[in-house]
Short mmCIF file of C-alpha atoms in Angstrom, two decimals:
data_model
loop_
_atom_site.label_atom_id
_atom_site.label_comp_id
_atom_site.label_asym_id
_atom_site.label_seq_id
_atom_site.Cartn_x
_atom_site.Cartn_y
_atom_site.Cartn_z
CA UNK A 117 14.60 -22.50 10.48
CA UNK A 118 12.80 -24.55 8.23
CA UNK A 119 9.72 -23.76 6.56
CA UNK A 120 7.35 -25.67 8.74
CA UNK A 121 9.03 -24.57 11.66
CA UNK A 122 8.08 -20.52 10.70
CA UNK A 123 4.69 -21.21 9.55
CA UNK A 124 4.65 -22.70 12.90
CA UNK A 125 5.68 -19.74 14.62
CA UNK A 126 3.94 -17.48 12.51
CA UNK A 127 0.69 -16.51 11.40
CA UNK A 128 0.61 -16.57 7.19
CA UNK A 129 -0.34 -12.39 8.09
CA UNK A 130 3.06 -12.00 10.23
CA UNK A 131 5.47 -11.44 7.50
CA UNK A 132 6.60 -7.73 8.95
CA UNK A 133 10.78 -8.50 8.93
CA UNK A 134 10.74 -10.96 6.22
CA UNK A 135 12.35 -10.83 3.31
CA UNK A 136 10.06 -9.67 -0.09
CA UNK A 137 9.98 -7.93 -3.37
CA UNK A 138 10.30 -4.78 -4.48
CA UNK A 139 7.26 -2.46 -3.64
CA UNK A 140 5.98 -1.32 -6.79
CA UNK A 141 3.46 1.78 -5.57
CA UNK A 142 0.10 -0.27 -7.54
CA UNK A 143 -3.38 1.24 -6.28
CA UNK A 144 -6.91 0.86 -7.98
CA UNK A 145 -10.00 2.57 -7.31
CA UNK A 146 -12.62 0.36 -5.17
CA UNK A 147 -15.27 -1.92 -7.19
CA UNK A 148 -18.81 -1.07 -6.03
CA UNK A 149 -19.00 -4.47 -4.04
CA UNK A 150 -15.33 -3.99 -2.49
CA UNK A 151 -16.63 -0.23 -0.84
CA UNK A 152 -19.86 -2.25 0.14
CA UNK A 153 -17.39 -5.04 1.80
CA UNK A 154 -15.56 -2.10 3.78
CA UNK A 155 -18.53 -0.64 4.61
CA UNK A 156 -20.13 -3.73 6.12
CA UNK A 157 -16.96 -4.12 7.37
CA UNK A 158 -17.13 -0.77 9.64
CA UNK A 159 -21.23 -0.96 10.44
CA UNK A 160 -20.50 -4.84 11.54
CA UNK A 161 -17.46 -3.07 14.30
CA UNK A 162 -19.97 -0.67 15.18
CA UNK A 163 -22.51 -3.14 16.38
CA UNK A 164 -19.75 -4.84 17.46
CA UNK A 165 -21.10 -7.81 15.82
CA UNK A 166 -17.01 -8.40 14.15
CA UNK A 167 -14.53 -5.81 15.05
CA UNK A 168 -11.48 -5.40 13.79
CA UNK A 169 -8.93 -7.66 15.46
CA UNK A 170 -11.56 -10.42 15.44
CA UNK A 171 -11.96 -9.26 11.20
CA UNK A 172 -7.64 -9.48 10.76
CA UNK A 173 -8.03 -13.22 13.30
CA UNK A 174 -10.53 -14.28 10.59
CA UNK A 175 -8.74 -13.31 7.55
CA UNK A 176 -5.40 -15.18 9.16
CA UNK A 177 -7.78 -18.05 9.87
CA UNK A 178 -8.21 -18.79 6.05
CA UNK A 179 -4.50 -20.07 5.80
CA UNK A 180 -1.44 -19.29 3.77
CA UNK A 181 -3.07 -21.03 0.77
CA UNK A 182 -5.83 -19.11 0.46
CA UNK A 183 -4.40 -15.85 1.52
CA UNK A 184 -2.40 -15.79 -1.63
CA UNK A 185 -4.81 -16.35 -4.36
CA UNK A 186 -7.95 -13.94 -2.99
CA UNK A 187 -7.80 -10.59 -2.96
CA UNK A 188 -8.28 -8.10 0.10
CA UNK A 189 -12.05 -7.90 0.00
CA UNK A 190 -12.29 -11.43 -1.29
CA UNK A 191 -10.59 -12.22 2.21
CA UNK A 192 -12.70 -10.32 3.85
CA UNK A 193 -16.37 -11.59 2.98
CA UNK A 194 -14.91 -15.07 3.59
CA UNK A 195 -13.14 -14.28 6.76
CA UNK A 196 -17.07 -12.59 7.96
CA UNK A 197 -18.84 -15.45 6.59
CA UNK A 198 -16.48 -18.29 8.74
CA UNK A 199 -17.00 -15.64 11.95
CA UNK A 200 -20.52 -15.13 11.38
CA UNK A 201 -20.73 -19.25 11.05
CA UNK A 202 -18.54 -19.59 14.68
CA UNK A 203 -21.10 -17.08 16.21
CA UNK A 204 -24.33 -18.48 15.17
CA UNK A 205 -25.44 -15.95 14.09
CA UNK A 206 -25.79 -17.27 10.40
CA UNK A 207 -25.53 -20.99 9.39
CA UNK A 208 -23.76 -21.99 6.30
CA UNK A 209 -26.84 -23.08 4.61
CA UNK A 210 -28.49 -19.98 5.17
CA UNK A 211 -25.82 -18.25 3.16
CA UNK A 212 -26.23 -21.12 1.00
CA UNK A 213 -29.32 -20.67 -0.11
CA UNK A 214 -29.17 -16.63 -0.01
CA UNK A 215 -26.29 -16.86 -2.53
CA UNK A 216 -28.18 -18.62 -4.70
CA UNK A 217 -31.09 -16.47 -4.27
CA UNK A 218 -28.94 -13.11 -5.15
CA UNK A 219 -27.17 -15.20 -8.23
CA UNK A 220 -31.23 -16.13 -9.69
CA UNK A 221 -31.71 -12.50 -9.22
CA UNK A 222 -28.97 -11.29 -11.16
CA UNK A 223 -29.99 -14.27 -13.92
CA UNK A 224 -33.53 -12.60 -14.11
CA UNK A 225 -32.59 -8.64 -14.42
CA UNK A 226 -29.99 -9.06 -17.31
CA UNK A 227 -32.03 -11.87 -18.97
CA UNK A 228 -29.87 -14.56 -19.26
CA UNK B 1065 -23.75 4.02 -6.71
CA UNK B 1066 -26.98 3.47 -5.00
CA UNK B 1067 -30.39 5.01 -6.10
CA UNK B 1068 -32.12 6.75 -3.76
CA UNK B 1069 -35.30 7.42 -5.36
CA UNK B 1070 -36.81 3.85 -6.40
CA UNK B 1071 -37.54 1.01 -4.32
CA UNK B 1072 -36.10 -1.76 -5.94
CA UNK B 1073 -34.90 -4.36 -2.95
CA UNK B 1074 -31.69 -3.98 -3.97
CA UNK B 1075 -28.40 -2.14 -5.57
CA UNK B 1076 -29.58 -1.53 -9.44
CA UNK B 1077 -26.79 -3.62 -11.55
CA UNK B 1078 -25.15 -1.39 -13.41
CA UNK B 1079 -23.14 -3.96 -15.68
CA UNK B 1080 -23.99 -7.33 -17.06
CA UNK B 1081 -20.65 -8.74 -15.95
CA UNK B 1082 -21.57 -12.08 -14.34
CA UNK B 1083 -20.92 -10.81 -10.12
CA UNK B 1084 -17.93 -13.24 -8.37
CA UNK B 1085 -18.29 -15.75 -5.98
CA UNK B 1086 -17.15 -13.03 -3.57
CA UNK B 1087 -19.63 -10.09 -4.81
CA UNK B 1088 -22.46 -12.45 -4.39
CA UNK B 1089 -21.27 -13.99 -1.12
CA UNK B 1090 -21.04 -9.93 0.12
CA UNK B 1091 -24.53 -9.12 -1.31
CA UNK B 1092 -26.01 -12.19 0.45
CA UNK B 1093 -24.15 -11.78 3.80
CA UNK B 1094 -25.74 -8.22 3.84
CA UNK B 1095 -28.81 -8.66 2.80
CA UNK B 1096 -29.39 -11.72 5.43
CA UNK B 1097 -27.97 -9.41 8.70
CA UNK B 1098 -29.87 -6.57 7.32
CA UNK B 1099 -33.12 -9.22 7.03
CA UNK B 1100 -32.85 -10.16 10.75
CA UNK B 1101 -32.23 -6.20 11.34
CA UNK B 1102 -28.76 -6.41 13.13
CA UNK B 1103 -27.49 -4.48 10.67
CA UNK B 1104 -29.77 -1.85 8.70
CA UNK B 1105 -29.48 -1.13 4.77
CA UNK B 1106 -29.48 3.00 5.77
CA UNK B 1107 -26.20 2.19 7.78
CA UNK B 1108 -24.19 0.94 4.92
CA UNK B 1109 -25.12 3.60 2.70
CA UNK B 1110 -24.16 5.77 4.61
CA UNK B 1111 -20.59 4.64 5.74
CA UNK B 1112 -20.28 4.52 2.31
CA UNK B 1113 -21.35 8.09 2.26
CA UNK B 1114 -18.75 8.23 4.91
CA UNK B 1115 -16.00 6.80 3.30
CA UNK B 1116 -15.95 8.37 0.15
CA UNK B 1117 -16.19 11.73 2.37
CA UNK B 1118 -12.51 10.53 3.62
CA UNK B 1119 -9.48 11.62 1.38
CA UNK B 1120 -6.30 13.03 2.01
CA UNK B 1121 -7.26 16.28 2.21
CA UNK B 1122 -8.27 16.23 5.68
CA UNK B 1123 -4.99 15.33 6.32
CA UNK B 1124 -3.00 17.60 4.34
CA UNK B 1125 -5.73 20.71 5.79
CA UNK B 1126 -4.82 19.47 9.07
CA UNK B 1127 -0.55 19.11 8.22
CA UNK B 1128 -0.51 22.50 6.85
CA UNK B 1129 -2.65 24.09 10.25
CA UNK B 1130 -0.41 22.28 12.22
CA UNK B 1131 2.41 24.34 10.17
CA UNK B 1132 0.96 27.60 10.54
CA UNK B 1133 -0.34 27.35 14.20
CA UNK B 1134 2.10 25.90 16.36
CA UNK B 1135 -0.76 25.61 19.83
CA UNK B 1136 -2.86 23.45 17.25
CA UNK B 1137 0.39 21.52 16.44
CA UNK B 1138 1.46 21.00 19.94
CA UNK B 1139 -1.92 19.87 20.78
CA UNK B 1140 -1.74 17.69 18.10
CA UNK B 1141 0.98 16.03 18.89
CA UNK B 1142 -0.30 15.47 22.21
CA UNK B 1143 -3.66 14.05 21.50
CA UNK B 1144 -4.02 13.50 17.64
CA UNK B 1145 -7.81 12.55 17.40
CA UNK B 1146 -8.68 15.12 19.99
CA UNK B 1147 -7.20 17.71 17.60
CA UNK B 1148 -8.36 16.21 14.95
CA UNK B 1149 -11.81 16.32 16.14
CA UNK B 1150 -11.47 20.38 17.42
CA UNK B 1151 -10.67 20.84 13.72
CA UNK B 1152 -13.80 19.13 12.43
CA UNK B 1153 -13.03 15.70 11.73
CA UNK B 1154 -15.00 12.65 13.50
CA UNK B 1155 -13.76 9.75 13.90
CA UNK B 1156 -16.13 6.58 12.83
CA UNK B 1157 -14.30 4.19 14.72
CA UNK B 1158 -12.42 3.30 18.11
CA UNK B 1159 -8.88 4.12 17.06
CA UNK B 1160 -6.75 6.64 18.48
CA UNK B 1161 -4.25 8.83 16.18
CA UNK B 1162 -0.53 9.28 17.16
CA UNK B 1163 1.06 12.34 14.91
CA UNK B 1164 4.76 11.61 14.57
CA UNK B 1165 6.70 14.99 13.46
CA UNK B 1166 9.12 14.56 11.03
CA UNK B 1167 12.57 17.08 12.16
CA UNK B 1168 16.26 17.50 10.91
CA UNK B 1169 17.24 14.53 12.95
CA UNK B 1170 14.13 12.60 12.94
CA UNK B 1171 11.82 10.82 9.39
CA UNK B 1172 9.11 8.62 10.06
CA UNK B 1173 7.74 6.13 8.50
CA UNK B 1174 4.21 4.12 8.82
CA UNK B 1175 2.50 0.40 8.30
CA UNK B 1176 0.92 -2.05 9.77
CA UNK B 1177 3.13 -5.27 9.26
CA UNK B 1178 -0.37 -7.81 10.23
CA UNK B 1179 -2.78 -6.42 7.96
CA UNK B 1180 -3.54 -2.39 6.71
CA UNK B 1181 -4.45 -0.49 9.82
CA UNK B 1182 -4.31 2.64 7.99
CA UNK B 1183 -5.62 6.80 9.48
CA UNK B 1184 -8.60 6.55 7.82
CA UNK B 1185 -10.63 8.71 9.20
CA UNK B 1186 -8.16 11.81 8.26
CA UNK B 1187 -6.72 10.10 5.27
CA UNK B 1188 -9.53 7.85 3.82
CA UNK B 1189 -8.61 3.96 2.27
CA UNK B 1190 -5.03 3.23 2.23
CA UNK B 1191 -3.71 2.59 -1.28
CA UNK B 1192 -2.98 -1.00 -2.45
CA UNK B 1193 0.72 -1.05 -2.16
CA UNK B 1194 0.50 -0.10 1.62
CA UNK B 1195 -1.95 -3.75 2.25
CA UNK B 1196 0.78 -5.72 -0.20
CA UNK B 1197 3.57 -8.14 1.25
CA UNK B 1198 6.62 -6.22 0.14
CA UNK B 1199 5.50 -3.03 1.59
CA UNK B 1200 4.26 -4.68 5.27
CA UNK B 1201 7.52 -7.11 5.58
CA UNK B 1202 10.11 -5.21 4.63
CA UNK B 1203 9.42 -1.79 5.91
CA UNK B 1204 10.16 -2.26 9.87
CA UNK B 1205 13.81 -3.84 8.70
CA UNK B 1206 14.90 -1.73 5.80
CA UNK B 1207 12.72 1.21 5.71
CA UNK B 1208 15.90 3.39 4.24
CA UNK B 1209 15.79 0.63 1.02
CA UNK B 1210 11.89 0.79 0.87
CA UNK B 1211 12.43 4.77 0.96
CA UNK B 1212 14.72 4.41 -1.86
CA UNK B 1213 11.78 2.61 -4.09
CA UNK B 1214 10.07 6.06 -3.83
CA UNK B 1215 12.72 7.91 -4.95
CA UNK B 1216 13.39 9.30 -0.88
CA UNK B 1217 16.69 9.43 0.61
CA UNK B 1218 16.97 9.98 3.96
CA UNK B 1219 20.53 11.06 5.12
CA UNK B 1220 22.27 8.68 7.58
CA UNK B 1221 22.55 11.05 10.13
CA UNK B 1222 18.93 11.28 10.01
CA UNK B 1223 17.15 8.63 12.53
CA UNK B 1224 14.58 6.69 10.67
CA UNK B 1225 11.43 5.76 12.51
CA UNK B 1226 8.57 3.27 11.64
CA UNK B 1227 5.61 2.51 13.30
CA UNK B 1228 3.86 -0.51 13.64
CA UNK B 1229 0.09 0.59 13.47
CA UNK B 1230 -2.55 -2.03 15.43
CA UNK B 1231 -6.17 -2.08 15.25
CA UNK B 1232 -6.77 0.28 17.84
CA UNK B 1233 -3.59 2.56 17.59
CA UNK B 1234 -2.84 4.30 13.89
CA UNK B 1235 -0.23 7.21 13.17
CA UNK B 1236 0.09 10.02 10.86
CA UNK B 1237 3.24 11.64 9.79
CA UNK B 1238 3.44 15.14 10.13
CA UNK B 1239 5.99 16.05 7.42
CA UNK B 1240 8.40 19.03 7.40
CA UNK B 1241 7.33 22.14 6.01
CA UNK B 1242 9.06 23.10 2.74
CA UNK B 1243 11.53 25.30 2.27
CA UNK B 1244 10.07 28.42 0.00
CA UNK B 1245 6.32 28.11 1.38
CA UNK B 1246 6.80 31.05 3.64
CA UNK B 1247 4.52 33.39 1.93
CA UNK B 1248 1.83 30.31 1.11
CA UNK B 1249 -1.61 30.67 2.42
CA UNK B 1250 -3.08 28.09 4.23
CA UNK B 1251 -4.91 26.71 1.28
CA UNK B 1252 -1.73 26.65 -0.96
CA UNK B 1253 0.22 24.79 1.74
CA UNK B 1254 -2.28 22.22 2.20
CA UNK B 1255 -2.61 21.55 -1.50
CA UNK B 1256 1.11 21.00 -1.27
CA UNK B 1257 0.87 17.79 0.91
CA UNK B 1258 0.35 14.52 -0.30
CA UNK B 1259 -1.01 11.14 0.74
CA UNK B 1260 2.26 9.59 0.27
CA UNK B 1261 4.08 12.28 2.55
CA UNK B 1262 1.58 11.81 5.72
CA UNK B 1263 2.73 7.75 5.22
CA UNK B 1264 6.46 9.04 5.63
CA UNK B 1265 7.50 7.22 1.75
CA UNK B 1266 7.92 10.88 0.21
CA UNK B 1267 9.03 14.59 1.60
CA UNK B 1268 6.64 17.40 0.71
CA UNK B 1269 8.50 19.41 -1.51
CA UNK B 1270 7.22 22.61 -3.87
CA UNK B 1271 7.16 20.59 -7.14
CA UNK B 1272 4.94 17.46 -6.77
CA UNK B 1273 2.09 18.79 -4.25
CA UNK B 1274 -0.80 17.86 -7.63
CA UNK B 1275 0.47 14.27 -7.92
CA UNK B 1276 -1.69 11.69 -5.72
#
């Protein structure tokens, strides 16, 4: 099979039976913003505003490309942001300017 | 990691580490859902309450009951959240638990091959190597060479099984009770079992029960 013709057939998530590395048994205790992430992650399910399967459709969503270079809570925020987007329920300008708003605010309490 | 007792509108910043694309892209997400109040800011405290109440001790307290009390383990083996719950532990979400019991003829093995469905409820967040590719391909077509990276072999007269966890259904491996532990309490057995074990990568065994 070439290698259009599997990331045809599969998802860039749907790698169980493929061939990889080595599993070397890495860990690392959560940043403060990746336990926030999971948490929003869970409250979002429970107001079943993104659950989970719609959560793993929207991290496959962000392609092969980008699933390799972020990490698992970096896909995460994107993959809510892009469902949140499809939903209406936020618009990307609104996050837009938000972001901008939270990045001023971290400008002004550290002084820089 | 959150203050309780001022009202500052948000988290205080507790280093001056310029906050990624992604931390500020979670902060603003938040803050926005919790502005138009479909979320509220008391919720995700307190999964986060929640989720660092999750660790694999609920898991090992519940392995080493099942080991002492064989009603609770057949009832756990027949309906692993509802025995689960009779022991104390909620579950936060919609998933339902599957305990597979590890014999002399029979080691199991979990992942989730699409992503890092995980038993967190009992077990808290899975570790890293568990969401990574090497772990989630290769461990549905040679779990007995995966088991070998942690230092597990599993005779070939043994059946190994894995299980594919989904978003709704997760598993937890109920591992065989060690030879030597008959005069261990409760307590001592359940210090014995590990995170690792209740995935199916390692046996419990006397030795190792401290390590993570």
């Amino acid at each position: 099979m070439s290698q259009a013709d599997a990331m045809l057939k599969r998802l860039p998530n749907d790698i169980g039976g493929l061939p990889a590395g080595p599993v070397r048994p890495v860990d690392h205790v959560l940043e403060p913003w990746e336990k926030r992430c999971h948490a929003l992650a869970d409250v979002l399910d429970f107001h079943k505003i993104i659950n989970t399967e719609e959560k793993r459709r929207g991290v496959a969503a962000l392609g092969a490309e980008l699933d390799n270079v972020l990490s698992y809570y970096e896909r995460w925020i994107a993959a809510f942001a892009n469902i949140l987007f499809q939903k209406g329920i936020l618009t990307p300008e609104e996050l837009a300017v938000k972001m901008q708003q939270v990045e001023a605010r971290w400008a002004c309490d550290v002084g820089a | 990691m959150f203050d309780h007792d001022h009202d500052h509108p948000h988290e205080p910043i507790v280093t001056a580490a310029r906050p990624s694309l992604y931390e500020i892209m979670e902060t603003a997400v938040r803050e926005l859902l919790i502005e138009r109040h479909l979320i509220g800011a008391h919720e995700i405290r307190r999964q986060i309450e929640v989720l660092d109440s999750r660790t694999p001790a609920l898991g090992g307290a519940i392995v080493a009951r099942a080991w002492i009390d064989p009603a609770f383990k057949a009832r756990l083996l027949a309906d692993g959240r509802g025995a689960c719950e009779e022991f104390g532990i909620s579950f936060y979400d919609d998933t339902s638990l599957i305990v597979l019991e590890n014999t002399e003829a029979v080691h199991n093995l979990i992942v989730c091959t699409l992503c890092s469905c995980y038993p967190r409820p009992v077990l808290g967040l899975p570790p890293d190597w568990y969401k990574l590719k090497p772990y989630r391909a290769r461990a549905i077509f040679e779990p007995r060479a995966v088991l070998a990276e942690f230092g597990t072999v599993i005779p070939a007269e043994v059946e190994v099984r894995v299980s594919d966890s989904t978003s709704m259904v997760r598993y937890l491996v109920l591992p065989r009770r060690p030879e030597g532990s008959d005069d261990f309490t409760e307590a001592e057995l359940a210090a014995l079992v590990t995170r690792d074990a209740m995935i199916g990568v390692v046996p419990v065994n006397l030795i190792d029960g401290a390590s993570p």
